[in-house]
Short mmCIF file of the N, C-alpha and C atoms (twelve columns), coordinates in Angstrom:
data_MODEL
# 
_entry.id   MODEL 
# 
loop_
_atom_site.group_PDB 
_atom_site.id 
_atom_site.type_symbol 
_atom_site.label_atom_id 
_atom_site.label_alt_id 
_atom_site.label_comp_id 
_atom_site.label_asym_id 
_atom_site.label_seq_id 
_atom_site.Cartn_x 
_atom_site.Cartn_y 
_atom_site.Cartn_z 
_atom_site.pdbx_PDB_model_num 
ATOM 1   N N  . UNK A 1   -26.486 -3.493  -1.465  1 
ATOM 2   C CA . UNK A 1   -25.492 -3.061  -0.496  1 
ATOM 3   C C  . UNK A 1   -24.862 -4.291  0.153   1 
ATOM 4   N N  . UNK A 2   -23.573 -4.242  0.229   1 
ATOM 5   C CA . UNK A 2   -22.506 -5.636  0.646   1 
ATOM 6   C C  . UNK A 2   -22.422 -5.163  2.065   1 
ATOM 7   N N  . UNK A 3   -22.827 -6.062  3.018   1 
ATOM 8   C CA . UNK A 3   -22.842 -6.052  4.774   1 
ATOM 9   C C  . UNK A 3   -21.665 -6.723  4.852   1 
ATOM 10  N N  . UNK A 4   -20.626 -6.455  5.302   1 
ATOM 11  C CA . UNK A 4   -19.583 -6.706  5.643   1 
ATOM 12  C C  . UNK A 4   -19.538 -7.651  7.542   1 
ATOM 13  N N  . UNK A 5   -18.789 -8.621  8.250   1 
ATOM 14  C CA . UNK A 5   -19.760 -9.217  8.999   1 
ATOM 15  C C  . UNK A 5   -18.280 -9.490  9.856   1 
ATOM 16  N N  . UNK A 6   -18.458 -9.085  11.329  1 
ATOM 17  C CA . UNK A 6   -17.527 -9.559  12.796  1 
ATOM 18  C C  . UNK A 6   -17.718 -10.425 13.513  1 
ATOM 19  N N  . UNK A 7   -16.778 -11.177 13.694  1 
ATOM 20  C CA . UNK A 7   -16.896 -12.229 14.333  1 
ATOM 21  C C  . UNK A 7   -16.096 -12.136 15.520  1 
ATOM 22  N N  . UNK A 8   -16.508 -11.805 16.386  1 
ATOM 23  C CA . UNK A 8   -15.663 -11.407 18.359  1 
ATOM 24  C C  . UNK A 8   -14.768 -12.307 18.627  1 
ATOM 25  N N  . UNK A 9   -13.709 -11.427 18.589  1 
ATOM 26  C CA . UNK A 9   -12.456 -12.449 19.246  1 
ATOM 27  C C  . UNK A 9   -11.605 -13.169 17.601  1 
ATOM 28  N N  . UNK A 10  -12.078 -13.306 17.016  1 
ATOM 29  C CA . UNK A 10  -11.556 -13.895 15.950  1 
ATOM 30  C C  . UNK A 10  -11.206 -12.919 14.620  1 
ATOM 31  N N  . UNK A 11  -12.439 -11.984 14.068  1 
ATOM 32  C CA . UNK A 11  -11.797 -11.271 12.679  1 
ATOM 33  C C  . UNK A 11  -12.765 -10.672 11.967  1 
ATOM 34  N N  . UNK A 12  -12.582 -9.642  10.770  1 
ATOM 35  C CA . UNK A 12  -13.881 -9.251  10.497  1 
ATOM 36  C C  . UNK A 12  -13.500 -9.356  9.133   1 
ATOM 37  N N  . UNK A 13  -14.945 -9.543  8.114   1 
ATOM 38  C CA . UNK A 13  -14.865 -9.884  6.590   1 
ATOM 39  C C  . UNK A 13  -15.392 -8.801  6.229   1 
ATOM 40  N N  . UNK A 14  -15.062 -8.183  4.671   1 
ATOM 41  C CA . UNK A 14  -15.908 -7.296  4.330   1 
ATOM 42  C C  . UNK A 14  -15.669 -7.208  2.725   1 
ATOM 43  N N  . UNK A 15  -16.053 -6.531  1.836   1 
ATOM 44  C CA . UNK A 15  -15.841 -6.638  0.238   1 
ATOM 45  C C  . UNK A 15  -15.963 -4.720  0.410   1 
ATOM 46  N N  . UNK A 16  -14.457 -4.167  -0.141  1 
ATOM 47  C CA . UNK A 16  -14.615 -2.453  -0.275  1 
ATOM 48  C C  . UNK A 16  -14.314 -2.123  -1.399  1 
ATOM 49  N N  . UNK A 17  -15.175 -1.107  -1.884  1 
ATOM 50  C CA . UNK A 17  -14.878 -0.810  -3.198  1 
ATOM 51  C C  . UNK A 17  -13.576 -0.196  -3.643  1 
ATOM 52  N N  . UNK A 18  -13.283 -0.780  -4.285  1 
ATOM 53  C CA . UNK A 18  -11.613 -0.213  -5.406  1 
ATOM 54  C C  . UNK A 18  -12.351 -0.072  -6.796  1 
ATOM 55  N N  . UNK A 19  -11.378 1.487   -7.038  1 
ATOM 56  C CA . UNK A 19  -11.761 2.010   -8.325  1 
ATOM 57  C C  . UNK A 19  -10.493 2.132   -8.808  1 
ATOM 58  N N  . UNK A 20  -10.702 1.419   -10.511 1 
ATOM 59  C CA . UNK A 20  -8.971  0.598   -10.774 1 
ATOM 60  C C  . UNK A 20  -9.519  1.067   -12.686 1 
ATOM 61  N N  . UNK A 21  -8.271  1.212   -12.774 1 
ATOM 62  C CA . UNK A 21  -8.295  1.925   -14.188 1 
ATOM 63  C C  . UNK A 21  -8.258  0.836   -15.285 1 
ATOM 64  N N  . UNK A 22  -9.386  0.440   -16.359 1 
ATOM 65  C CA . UNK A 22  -9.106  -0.650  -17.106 1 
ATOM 66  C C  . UNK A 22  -9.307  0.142   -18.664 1 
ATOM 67  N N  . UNK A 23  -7.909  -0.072  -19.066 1 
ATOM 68  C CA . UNK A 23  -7.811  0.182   -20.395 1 
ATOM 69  C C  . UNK A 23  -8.327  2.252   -20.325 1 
ATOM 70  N N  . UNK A 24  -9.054  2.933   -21.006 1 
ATOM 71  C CA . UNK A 24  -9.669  4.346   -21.099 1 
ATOM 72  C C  . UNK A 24  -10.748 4.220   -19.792 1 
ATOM 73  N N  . UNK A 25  -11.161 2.828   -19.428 1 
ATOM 74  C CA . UNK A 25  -12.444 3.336   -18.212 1 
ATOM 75  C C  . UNK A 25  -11.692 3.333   -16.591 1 
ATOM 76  N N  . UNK A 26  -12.448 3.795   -15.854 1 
ATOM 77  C CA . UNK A 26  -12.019 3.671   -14.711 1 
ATOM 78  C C  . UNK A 26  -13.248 2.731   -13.838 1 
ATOM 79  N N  . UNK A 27  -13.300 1.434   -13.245 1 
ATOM 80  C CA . UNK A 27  -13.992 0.280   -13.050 1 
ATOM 81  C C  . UNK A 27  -14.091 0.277   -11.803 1 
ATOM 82  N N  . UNK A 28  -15.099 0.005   -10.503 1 
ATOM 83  C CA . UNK A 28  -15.179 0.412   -9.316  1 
ATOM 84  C C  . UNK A 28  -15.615 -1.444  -9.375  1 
ATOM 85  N N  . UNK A 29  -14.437 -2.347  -8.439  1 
ATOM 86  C CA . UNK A 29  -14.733 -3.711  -7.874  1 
ATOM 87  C C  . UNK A 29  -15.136 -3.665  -6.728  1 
ATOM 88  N N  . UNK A 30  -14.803 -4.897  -6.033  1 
ATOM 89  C CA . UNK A 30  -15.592 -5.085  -4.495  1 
ATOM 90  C C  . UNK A 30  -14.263 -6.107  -4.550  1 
ATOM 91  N N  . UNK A 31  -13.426 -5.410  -3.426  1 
ATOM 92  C CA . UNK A 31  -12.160 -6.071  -2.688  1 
ATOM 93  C C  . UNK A 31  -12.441 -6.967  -1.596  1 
ATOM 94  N N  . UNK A 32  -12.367 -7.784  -1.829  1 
ATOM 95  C CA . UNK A 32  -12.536 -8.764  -0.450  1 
ATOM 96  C C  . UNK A 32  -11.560 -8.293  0.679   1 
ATOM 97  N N  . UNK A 33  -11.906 -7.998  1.873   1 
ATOM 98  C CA . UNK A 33  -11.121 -7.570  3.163   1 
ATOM 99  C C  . UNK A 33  -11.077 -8.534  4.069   1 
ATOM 100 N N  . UNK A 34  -9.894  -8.835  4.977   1 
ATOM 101 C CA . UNK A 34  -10.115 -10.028 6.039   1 
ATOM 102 C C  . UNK A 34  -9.000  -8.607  7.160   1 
ATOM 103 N N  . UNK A 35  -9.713  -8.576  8.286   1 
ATOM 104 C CA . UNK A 35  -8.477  -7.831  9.591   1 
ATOM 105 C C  . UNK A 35  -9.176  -8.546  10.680  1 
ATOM 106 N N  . UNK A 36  -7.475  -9.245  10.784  1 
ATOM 107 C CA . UNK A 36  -7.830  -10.142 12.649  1 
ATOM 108 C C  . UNK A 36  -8.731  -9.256  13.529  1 
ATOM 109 N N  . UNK A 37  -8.717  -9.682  14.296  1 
ATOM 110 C CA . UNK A 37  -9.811  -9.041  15.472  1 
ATOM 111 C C  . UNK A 37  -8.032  -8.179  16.724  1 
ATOM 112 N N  . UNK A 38  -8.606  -7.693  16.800  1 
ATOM 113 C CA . UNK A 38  -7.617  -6.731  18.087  1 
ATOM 114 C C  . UNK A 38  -7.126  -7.217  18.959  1 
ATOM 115 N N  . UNK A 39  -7.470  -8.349  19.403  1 
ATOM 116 C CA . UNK A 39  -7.487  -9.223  20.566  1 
ATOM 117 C C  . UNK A 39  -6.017  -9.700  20.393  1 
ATOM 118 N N  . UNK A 40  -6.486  -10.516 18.744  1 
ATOM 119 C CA . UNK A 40  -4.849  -10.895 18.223  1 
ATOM 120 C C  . UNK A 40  -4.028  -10.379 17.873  1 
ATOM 121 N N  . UNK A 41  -4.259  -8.995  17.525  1 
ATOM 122 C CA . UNK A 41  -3.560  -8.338  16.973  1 
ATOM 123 C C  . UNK A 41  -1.789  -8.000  18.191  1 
ATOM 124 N N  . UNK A 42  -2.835  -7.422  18.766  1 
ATOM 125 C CA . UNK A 42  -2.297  -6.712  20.247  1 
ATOM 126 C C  . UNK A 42  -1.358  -7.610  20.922  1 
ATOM 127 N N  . UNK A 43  -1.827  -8.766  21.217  1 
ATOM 128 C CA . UNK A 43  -1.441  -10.421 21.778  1 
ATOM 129 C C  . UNK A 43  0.211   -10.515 20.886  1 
ATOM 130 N N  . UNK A 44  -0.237  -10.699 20.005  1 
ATOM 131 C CA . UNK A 44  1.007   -10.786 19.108  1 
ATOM 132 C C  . UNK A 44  1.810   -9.804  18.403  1 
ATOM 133 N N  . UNK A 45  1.305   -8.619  18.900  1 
ATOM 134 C CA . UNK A 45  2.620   -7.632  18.447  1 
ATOM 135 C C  . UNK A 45  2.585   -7.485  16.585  1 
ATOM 136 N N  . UNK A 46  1.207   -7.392  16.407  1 
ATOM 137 C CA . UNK A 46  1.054   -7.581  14.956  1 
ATOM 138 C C  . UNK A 46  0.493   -6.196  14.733  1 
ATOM 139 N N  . UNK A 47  0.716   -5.650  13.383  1 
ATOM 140 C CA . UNK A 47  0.338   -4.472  12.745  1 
ATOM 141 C C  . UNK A 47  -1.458  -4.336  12.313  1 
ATOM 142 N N  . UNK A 48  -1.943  -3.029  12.534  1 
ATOM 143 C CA . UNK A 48  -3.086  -3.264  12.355  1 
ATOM 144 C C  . UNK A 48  -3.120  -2.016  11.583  1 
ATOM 145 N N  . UNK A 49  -4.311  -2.470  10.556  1 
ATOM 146 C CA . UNK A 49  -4.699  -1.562  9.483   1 
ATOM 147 C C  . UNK A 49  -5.571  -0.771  9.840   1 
ATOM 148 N N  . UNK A 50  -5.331  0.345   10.519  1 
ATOM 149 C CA . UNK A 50  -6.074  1.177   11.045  1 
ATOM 150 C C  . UNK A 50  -7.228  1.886   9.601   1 
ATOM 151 N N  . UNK A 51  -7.157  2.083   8.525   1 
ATOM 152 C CA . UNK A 51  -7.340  2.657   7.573   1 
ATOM 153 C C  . UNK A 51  -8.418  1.398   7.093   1 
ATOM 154 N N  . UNK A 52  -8.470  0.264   7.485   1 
ATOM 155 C CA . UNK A 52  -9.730  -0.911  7.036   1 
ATOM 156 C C  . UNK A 52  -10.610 -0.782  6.948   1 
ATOM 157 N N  . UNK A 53  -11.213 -0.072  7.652   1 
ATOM 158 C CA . UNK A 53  -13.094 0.459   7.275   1 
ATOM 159 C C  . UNK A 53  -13.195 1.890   7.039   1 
ATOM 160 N N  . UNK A 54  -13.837 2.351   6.194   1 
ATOM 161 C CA . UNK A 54  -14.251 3.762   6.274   1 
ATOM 162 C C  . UNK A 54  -14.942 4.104   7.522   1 
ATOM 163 N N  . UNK A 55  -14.696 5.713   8.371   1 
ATOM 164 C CA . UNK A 55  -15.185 5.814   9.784   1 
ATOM 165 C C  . UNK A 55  -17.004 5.388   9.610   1 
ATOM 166 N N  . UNK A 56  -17.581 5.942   8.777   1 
ATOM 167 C CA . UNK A 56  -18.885 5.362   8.899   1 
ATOM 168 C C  . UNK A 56  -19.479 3.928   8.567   1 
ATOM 169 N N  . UNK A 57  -18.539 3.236   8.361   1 
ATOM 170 C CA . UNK A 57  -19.203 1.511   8.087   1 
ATOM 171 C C  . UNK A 57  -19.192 0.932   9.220   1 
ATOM 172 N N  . UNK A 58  -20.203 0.198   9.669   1 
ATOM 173 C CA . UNK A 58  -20.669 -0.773  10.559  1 
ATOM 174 C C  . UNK A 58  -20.921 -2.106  9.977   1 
ATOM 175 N N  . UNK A 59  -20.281 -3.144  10.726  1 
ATOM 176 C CA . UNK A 59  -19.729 -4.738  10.291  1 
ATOM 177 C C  . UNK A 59  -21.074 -4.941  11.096  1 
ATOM 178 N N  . UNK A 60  -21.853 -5.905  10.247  1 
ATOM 179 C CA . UNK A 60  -22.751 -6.746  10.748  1 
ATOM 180 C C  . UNK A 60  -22.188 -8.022  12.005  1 
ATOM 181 N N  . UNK A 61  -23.186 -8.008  13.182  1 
ATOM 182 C CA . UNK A 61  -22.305 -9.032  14.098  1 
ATOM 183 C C  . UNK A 61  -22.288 -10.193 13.637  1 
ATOM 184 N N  . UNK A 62  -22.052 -11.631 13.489  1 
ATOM 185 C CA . UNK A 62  -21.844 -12.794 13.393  1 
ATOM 186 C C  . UNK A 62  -23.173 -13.763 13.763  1 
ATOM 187 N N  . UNK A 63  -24.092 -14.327 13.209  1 
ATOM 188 C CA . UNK A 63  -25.191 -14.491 13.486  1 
ATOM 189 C C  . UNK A 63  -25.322 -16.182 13.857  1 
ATOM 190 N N  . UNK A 64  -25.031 -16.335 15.555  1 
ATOM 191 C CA . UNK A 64  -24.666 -17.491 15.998  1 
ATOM 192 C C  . UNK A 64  -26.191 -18.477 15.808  1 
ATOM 193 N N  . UNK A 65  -27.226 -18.113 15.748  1 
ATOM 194 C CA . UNK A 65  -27.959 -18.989 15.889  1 
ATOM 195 C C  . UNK A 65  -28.418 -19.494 14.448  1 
ATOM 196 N N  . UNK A 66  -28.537 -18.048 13.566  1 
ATOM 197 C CA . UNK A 66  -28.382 -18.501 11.978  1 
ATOM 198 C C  . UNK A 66  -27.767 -19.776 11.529  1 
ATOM 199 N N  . UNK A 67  -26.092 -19.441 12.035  1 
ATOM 200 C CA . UNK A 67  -25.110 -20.627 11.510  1 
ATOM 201 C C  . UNK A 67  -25.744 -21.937 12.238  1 
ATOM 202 N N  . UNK A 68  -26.058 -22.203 13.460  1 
ATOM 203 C CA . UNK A 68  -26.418 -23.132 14.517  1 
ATOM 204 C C  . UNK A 68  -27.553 -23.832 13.263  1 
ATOM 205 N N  . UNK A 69  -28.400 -23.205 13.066  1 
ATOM 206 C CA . UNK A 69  -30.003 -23.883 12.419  1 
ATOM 207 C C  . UNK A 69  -28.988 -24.447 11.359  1 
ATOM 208 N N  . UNK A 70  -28.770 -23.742 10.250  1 
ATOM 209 C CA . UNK A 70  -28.042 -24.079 9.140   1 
ATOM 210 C C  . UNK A 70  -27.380 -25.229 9.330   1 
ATOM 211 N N  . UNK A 71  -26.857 -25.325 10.072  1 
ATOM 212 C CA . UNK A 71  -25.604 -26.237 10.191  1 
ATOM 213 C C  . UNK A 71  -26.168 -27.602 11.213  1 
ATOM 214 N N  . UNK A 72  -27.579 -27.426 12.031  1 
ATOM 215 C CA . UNK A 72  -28.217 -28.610 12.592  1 
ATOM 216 C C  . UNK A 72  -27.343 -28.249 13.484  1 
ATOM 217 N N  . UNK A 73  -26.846 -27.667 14.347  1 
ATOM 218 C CA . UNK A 73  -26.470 -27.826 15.829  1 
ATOM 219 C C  . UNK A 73  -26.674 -27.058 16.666  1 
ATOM 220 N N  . UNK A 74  -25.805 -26.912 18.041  1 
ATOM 221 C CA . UNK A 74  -26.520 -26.328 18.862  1 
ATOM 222 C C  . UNK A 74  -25.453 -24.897 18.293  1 
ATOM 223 N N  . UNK A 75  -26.363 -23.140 19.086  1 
ATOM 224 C CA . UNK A 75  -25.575 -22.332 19.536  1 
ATOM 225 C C  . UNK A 75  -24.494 -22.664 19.962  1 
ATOM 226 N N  . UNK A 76  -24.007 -23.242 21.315  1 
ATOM 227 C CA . UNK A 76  -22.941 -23.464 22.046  1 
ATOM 228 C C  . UNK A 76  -21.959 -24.401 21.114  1 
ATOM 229 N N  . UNK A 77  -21.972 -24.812 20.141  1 
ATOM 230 C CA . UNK A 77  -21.425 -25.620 19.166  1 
ATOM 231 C C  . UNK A 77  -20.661 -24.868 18.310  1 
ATOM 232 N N  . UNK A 78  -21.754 -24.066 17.657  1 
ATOM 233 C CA . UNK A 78  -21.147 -22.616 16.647  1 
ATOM 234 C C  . UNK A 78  -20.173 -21.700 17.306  1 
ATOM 235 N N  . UNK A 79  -20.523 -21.608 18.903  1 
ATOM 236 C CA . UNK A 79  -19.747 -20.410 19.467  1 
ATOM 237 C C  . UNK A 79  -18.115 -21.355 19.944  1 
ATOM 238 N N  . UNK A 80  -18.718 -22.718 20.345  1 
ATOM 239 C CA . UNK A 80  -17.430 -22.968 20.492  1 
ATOM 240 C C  . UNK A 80  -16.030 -23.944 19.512  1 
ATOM 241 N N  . UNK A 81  -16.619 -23.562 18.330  1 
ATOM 242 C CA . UNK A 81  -15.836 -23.755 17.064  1 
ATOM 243 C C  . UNK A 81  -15.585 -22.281 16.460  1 
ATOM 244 N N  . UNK A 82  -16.042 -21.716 17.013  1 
ATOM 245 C CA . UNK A 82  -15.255 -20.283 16.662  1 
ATOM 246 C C  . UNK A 82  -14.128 -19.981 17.828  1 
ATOM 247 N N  . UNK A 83  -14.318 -20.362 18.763  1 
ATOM 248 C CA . UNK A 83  -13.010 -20.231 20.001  1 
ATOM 249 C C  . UNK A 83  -12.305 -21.168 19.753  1 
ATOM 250 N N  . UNK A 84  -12.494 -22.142 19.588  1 
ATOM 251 C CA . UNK A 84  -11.514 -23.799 19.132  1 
ATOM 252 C C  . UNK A 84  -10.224 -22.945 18.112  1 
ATOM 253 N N  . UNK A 85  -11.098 -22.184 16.945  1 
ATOM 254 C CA . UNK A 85  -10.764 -21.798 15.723  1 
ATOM 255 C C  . UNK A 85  -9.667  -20.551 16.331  1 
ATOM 256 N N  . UNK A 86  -10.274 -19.095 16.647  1 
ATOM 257 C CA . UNK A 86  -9.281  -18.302 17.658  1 
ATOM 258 C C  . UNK A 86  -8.062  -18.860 18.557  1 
ATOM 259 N N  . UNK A 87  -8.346  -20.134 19.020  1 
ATOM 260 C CA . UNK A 87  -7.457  -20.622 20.136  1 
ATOM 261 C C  . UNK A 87  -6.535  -21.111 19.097  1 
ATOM 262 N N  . UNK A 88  -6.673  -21.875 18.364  1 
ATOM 263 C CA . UNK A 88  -5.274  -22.580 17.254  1 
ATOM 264 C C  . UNK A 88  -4.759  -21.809 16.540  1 
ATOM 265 N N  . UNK A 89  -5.550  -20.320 15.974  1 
ATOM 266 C CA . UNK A 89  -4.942  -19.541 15.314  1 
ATOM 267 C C  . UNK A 89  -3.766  -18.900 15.856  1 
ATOM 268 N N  . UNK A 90  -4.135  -18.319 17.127  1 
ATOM 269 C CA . UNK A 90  -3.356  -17.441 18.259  1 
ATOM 270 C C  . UNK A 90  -2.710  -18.619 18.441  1 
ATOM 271 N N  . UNK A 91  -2.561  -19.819 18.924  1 
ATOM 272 C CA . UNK A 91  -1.191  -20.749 19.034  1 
ATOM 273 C C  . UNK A 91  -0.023  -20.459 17.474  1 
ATOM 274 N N  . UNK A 92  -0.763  -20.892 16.792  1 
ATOM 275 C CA . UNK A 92  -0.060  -20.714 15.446  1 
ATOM 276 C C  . UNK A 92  0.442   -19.022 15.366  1 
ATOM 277 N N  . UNK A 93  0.157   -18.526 15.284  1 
ATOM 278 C CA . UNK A 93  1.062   -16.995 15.587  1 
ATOM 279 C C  . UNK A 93  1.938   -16.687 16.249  1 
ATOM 280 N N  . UNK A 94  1.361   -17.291 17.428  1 
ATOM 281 C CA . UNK A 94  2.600   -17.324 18.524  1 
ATOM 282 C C  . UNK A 94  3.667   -18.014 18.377  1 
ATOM 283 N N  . UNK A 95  3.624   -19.407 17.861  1 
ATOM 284 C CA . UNK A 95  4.822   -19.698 17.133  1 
ATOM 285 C C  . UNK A 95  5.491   -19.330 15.651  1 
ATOM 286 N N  . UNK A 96  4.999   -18.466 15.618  1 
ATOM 287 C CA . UNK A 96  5.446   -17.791 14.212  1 
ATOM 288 C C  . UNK A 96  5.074   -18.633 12.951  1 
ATOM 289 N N  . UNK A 97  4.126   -19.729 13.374  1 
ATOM 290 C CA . UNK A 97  4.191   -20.348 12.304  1 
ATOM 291 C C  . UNK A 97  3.017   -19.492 10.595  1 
ATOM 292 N N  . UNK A 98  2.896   -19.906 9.999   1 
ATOM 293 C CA . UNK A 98  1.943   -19.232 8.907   1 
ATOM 294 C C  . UNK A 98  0.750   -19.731 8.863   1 
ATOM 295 N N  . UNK A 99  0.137   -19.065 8.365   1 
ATOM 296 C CA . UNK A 99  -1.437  -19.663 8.596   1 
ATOM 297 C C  . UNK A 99  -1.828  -19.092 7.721   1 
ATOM 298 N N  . UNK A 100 -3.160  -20.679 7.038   1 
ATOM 299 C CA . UNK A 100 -3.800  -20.066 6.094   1 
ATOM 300 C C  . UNK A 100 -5.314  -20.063 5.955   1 
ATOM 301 N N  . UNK A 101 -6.002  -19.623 7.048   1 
ATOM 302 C CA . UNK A 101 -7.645  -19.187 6.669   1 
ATOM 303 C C  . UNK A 101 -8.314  -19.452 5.701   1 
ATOM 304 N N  . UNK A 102 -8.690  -20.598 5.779   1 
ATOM 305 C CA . UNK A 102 -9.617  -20.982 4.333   1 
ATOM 306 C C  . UNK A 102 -10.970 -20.832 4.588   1 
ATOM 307 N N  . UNK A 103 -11.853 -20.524 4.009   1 
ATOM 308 C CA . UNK A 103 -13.095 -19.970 4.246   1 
ATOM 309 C C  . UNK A 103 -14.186 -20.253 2.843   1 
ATOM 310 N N  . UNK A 104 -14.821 -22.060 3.304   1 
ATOM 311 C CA . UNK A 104 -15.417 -22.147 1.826   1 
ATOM 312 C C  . UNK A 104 -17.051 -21.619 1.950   1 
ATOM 313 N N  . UNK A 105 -17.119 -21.133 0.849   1 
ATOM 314 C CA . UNK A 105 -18.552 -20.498 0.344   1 
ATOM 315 C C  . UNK A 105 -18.639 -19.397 0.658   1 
ATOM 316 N N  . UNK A 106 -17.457 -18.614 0.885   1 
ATOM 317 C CA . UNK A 106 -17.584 -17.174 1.649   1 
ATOM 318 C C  . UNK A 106 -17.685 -16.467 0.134   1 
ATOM 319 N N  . UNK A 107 -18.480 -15.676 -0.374  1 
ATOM 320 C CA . UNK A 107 -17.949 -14.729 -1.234  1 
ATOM 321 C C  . UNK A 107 -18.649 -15.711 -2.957  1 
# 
């Protein structure tokens, strides 16, 4: 089972199944999903995919102290490179500029 995972204030990841017709079979993948968090959405007058999760899926929360060990630093480090990260994004929106979310080892 694929735990799909939220990160507050910033966005949520998830992989949903699509069932896609190949050749006589019909093939059920795992779609990678990315939907900003609401915060930004709202802020910026941006469209939200209300239809993104099925009503019964629950996004695993964001596991700050996990990343912290992993990564040799503190909590307050992890949490505040995820606001650093939210704060430049939401600048960059606000100026209309484009943005591109790169996310290595995800997936």
């Amino acid at each position: 089972l694929l735990q799909g995972v939220r990160i507050p204030t910033l966005s949520s990841f998830d992989a949903l199944p699509k069932r896609i017709q190949v050749g006589d079979e019909i093939v059920t993948i795992q779609r990678p999903t990315f939907r900003l968090a609401r915060n930004l959405t709202v802020v910026h007058n941006l469209m939200d995919d209300k239809d993104y999760l099925p009503s019964n899926k629950e996004l695993e929360p964001f596991k700050y102290a996990q990343v912290a060990a992993a990564a040799s630093v503190s909590r307050r480090k992890v949490e505040s490179c995820i606001q650093g990260t939210t704060s430049l994004l939401s600048y960059c929106l606000g100026k209309g500029e484009n943005v591109a979310l790169i996310l290595k080892d995800i997936g």
